[in-house]
Every structure is written in structure tokens, then in C-alpha cells.
Coordinates of C-alpha atoms in Angstrom, one line a residue:
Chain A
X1 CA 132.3 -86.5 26.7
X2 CA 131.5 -83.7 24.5
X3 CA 134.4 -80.9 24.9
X4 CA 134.2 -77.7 24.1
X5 CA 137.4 -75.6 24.5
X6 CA 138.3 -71.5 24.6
X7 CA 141.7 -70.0 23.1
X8 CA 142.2 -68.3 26.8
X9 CA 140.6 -67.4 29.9
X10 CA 141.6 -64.5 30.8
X11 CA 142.4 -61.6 28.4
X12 CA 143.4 -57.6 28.5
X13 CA 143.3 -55.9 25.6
X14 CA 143.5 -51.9 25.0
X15 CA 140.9 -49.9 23.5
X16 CA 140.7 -49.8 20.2
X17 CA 142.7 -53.5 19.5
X18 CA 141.3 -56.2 17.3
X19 CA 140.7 -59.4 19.1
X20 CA 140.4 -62.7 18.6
X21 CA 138.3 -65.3 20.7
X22 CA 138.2 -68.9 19.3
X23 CA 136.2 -71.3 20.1
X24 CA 136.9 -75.7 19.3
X25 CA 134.2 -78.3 19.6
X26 CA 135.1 -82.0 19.0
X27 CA 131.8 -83.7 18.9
X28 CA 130.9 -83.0 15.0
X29 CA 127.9 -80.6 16.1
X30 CA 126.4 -78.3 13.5
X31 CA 125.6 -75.1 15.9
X32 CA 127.6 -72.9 17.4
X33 CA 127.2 -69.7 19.6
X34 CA 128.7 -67.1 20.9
X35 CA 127.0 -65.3 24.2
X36 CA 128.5 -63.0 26.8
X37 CA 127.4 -63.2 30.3
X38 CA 126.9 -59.9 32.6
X39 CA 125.7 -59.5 35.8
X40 CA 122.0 -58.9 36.1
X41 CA 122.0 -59.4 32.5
X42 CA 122.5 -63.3 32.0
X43 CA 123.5 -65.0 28.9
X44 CA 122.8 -62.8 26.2
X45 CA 123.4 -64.4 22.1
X46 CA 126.0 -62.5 20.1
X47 CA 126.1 -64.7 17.1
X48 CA 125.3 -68.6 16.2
X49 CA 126.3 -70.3 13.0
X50 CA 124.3 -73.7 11.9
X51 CA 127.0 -74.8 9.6
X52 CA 130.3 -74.0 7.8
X53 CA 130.4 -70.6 7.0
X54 CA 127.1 -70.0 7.8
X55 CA 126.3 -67.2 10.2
X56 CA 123.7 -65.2 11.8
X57 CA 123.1 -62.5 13.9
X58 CA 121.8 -62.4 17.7
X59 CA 120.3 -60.4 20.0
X60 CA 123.5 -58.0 20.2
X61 CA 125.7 -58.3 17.3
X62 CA 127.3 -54.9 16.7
X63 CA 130.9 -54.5 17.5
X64 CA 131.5 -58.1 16.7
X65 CA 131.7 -60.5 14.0
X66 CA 132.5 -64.5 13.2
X67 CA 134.2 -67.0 11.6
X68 CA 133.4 -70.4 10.5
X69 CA 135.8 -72.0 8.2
X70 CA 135.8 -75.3 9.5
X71 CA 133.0 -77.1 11.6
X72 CA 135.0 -77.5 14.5
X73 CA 135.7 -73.9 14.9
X74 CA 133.8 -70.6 15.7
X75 CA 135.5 -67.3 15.9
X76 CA 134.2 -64.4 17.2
X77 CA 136.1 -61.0 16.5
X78 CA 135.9 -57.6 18.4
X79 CA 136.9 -54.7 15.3
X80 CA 137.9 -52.8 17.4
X81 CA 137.3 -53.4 21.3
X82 CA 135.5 -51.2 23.3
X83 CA 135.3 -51.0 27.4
X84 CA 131.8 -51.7 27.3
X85 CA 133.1 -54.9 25.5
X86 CA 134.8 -55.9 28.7
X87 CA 132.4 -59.4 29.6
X88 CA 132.7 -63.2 30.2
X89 CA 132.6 -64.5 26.8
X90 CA 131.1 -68.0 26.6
X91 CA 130.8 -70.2 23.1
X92 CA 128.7 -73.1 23.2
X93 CA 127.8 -76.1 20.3
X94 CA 125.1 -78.4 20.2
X95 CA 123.5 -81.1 17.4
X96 CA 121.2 -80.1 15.6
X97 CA 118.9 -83.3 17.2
X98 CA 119.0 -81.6 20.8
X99 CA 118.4 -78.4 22.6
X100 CA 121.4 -79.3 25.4
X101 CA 123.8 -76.6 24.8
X102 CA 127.3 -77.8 25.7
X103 CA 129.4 -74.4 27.2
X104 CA 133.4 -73.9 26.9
X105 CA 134.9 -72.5 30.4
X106 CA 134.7 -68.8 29.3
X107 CA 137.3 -66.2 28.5
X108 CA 137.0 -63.3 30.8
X109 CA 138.1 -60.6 28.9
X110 CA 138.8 -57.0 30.0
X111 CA 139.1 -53.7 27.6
X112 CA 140.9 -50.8 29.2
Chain B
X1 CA 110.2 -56.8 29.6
X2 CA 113.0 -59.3 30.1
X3 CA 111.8 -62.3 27.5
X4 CA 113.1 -64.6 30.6
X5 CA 112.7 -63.4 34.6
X6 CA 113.8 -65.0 37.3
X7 CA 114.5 -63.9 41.1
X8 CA 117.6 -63.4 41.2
X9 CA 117.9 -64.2 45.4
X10 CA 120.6 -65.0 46.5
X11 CA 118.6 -67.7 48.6
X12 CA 120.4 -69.2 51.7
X13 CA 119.2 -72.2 52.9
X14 CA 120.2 -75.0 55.6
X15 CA 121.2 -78.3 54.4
X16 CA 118.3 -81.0 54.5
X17 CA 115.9 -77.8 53.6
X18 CA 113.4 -77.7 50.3
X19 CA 114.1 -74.7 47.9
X20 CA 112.0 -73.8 45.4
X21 CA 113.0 -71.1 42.6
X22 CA 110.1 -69.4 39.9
X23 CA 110.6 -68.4 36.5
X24 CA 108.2 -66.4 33.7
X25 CA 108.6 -66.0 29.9
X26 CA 106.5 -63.5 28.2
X27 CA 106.5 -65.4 25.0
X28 CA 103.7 -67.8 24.7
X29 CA 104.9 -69.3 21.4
X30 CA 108.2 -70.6 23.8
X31 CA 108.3 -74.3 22.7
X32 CA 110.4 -76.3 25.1
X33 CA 112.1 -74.9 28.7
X34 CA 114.5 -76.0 31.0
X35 CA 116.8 -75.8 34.2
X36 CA 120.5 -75.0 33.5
X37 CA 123.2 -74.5 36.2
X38 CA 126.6 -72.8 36.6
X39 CA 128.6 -73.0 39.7
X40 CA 131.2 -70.4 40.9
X41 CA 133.2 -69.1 38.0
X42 CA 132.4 -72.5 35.9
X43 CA 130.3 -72.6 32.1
X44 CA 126.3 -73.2 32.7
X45 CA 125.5 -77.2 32.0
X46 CA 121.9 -78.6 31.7
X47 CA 120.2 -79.4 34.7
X48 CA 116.8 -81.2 33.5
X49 CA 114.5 -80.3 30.5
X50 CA 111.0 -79.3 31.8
X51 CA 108.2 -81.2 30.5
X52 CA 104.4 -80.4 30.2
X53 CA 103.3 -83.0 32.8
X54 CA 106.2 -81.9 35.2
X55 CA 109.4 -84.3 35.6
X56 CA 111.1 -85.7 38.5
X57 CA 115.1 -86.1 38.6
X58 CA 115.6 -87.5 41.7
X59 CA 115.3 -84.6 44.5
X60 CA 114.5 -82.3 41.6
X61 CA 111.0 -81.3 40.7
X62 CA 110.3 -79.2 37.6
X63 CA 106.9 -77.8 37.0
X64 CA 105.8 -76.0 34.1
X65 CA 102.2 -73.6 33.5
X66 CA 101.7 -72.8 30.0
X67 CA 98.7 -70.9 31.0
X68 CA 100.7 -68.4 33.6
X69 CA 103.8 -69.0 31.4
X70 CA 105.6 -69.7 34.2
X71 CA 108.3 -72.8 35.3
X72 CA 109.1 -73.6 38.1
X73 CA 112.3 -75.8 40.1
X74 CA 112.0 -77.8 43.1
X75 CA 115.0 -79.1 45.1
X76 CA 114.0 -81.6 48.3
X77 CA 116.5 -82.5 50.9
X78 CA 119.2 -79.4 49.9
X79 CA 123.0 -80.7 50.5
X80 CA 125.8 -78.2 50.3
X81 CA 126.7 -79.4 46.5
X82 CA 123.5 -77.8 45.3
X83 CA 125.1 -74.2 45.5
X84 CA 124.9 -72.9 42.4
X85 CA 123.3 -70.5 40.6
X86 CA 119.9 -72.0 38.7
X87 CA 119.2 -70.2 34.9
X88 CA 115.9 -70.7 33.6
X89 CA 116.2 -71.0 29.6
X90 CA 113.4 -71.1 27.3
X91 CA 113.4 -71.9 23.6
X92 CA 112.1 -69.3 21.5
X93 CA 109.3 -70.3 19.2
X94 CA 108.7 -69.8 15.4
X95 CA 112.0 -69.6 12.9
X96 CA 114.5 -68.2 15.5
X97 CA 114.7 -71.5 17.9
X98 CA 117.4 -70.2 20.1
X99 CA 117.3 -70.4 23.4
X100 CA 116.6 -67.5 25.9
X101 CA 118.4 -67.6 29.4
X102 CA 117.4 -65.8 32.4
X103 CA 119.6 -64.1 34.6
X104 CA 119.9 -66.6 37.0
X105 CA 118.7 -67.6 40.9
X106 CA 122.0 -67.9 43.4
X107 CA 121.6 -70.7 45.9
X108 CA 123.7 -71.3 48.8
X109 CA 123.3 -74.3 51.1
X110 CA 125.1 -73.8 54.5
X111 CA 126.2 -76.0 56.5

């Protein structure tokens, strides 16, 4: 079974913090993504990587950037978090053969 | 114009009753499409893929119109596990290739 795993899932940070949401897959996928989920809003794509070090923006990429050092990992980093930053965070992988997206369980974060 | 709409209910149903939940893309280039679901507080996991023809996965049904862009999911025979909420997804065409998810449709099967 393909397992994709999140650093924590539940987080508060303060305004203004640098954070840190990683993200482990153990299936040897190429792609990775970061999305965050809102109500009314769905899954929208923050950043996805196809390989080590490789990254590339998605539909809402400011205030954040990513990491990709090794192929099992993709971090995604809030500069300096904002409230409108407070979301359910979701990273996902996938081959590069298939469309099937596998999720981690989320990590609900909240900025005050 | 939301790339991926869906209704987002919530639909209550009785158990043993037929559901059926519509989705539209505006973007005709979309390649492939398909039927995700996440349960309460859980990460979305795919459902079925959607096929040209339509495609059968037991008491699901999916249905797809290229011409109305528009998908669509059938559950037969609803039992109380089905609660969920349904997402839509399509895969965007030319060099992007990432998929697009709607918002979502929230079932709930009662008893």
C-alpha cells in the first residue's frame, strides 16, 4: 500500500512565524504536490515538483515555497505565515504512469 | 468561472435510494476525468476514472459528455457507507497536466 505521511495534523502557529510542513512518500513516485483545501473552495494546487529539486509553481503559490532534496520528501514552507494561511494542508504523490493521486491525512493548520 | 463546478448539496438520501451527482468543466482540452472521495475529516482517494463510453464499478455509474463537458456519477442501491463527499477532478489539457478538483458534492445516507 502506497503511504503517504504528514509531519503533524494539527498546528498553531503566530503570525508572522516561519513554518514547516513536510511531507514523506515511500512508493519511489516522481510527483509530488502540495494543495490546501477550503470550504467552497476545494483542493486548490500550491506547488508540485516532478523530480528531485525540481519545482513549479501552482495555481496559488505566493506566501509559500518548497523543498525537494530527496525523492521521498516535499516540503512546503510558509515565509512568514499569514491568517489567511490558516487551511487544511494536503500533499499528495503519484507515478508519473498514473493520474491516481495518493493524499497524506492533512495537517490542519491555524495562524493567529 | 470555476474551471471545475459541482453542486455542492448536501444531498440526503434513504438507504436502498439511487443518487446521482453532475459535474461541468469549462475546459474543453480536459483530457481524462474522474470521481474522487473524502470522508469526514479523512484525505480524498480515487473513486473510479471516468471513461468516454461510461464505466460501471459495481453500483457506480460514471458518465461523461465531451460535447456539454459535463460528468456525471451514479450510485444504485445507497447504503449508509456511501456518505461522503464526491469531488469531481479533471485533468487539465496541454503542458500543465495537473489535475483540477471541484469543490465537492456531500452525501449523506440515513438510515
Amino acid at each position: 500500500d502506497v503511504k503517504v505521511t504528514q509531519s503533524s495534523r494539527y498546528l498553531v502557529k503566530r503570525t508572522g512565524e516561519k513554518v514547516f510542513l513536510e511531507c514523506v512518500q515511500d512508493m519511489d513516485h516522481e510527483n509530488m504536490f502540495w494543495y490546501r483545501q477550503d470550504p467552497g473552495l476545494g483542493l486548490r494546487l500550491i506547488y508540485f515538483s516532478y523530480d528531485v529539486k525540481m519545482k513549479e509553481k501552482g495555481d496559488i503559490p505566493e506566501g509559500y515555497s518548497v523543498s525537494r532534496e530527496k525523492k521521498e520528501r516535499f516540503s512546503l514552507i510558509l515565509e512568514s505565515a499569514s491568517t489567511n494561511q490558516t487551511s487544511m494542508y494536503l500533499c499528495a504523490s503519484r507515478t508519473t504512469s498514473s493520474y491516481e493521486q495518493y493524499f497524506g491525512p492533512g495537517t490542519r493548520l491555524t495562524v493567529t | 468561472r470555476k474551471e471545475v463546478e459541482q453542486d455542492p448539496g448536501p444531498f440526503n438520501v434513504p438507504e436502498g435510494a439511487t443518487v446521482a451527482f453532475n459535474c461541468t468543466y469549462s475546459n474543453s482540452a480536459s483530457q481524462s476525468f474522474f470521481w474522487y472521495r473524502q470522508d469526514c475529516r479523512k484525505e480524498p482517494k480515487l473513486l473510479m476514472s471516468v471513461y468516454s463510453s461510461g464505466n460501471e464499478d459495481g453500483r457506480f455509474t460514471a458518465q461523461l459528455n465531451r460535447a456539454s463537458q459535463y460528468i456525471s456519477l451514479l450510485i444504485r442501491d445507497s447504503k449508509l457507507s456511501d456518505s461522503a463527499t464526491y469531488l469531481c477532478v479533471v485533468l487539465r489539457g496541454g503542458s500543465a497536466r495537473q489535475l483540477t478538483f471541484g469543490s465537492g458534492t456531500q452525501l449523506t445516507v440515513l438510515p
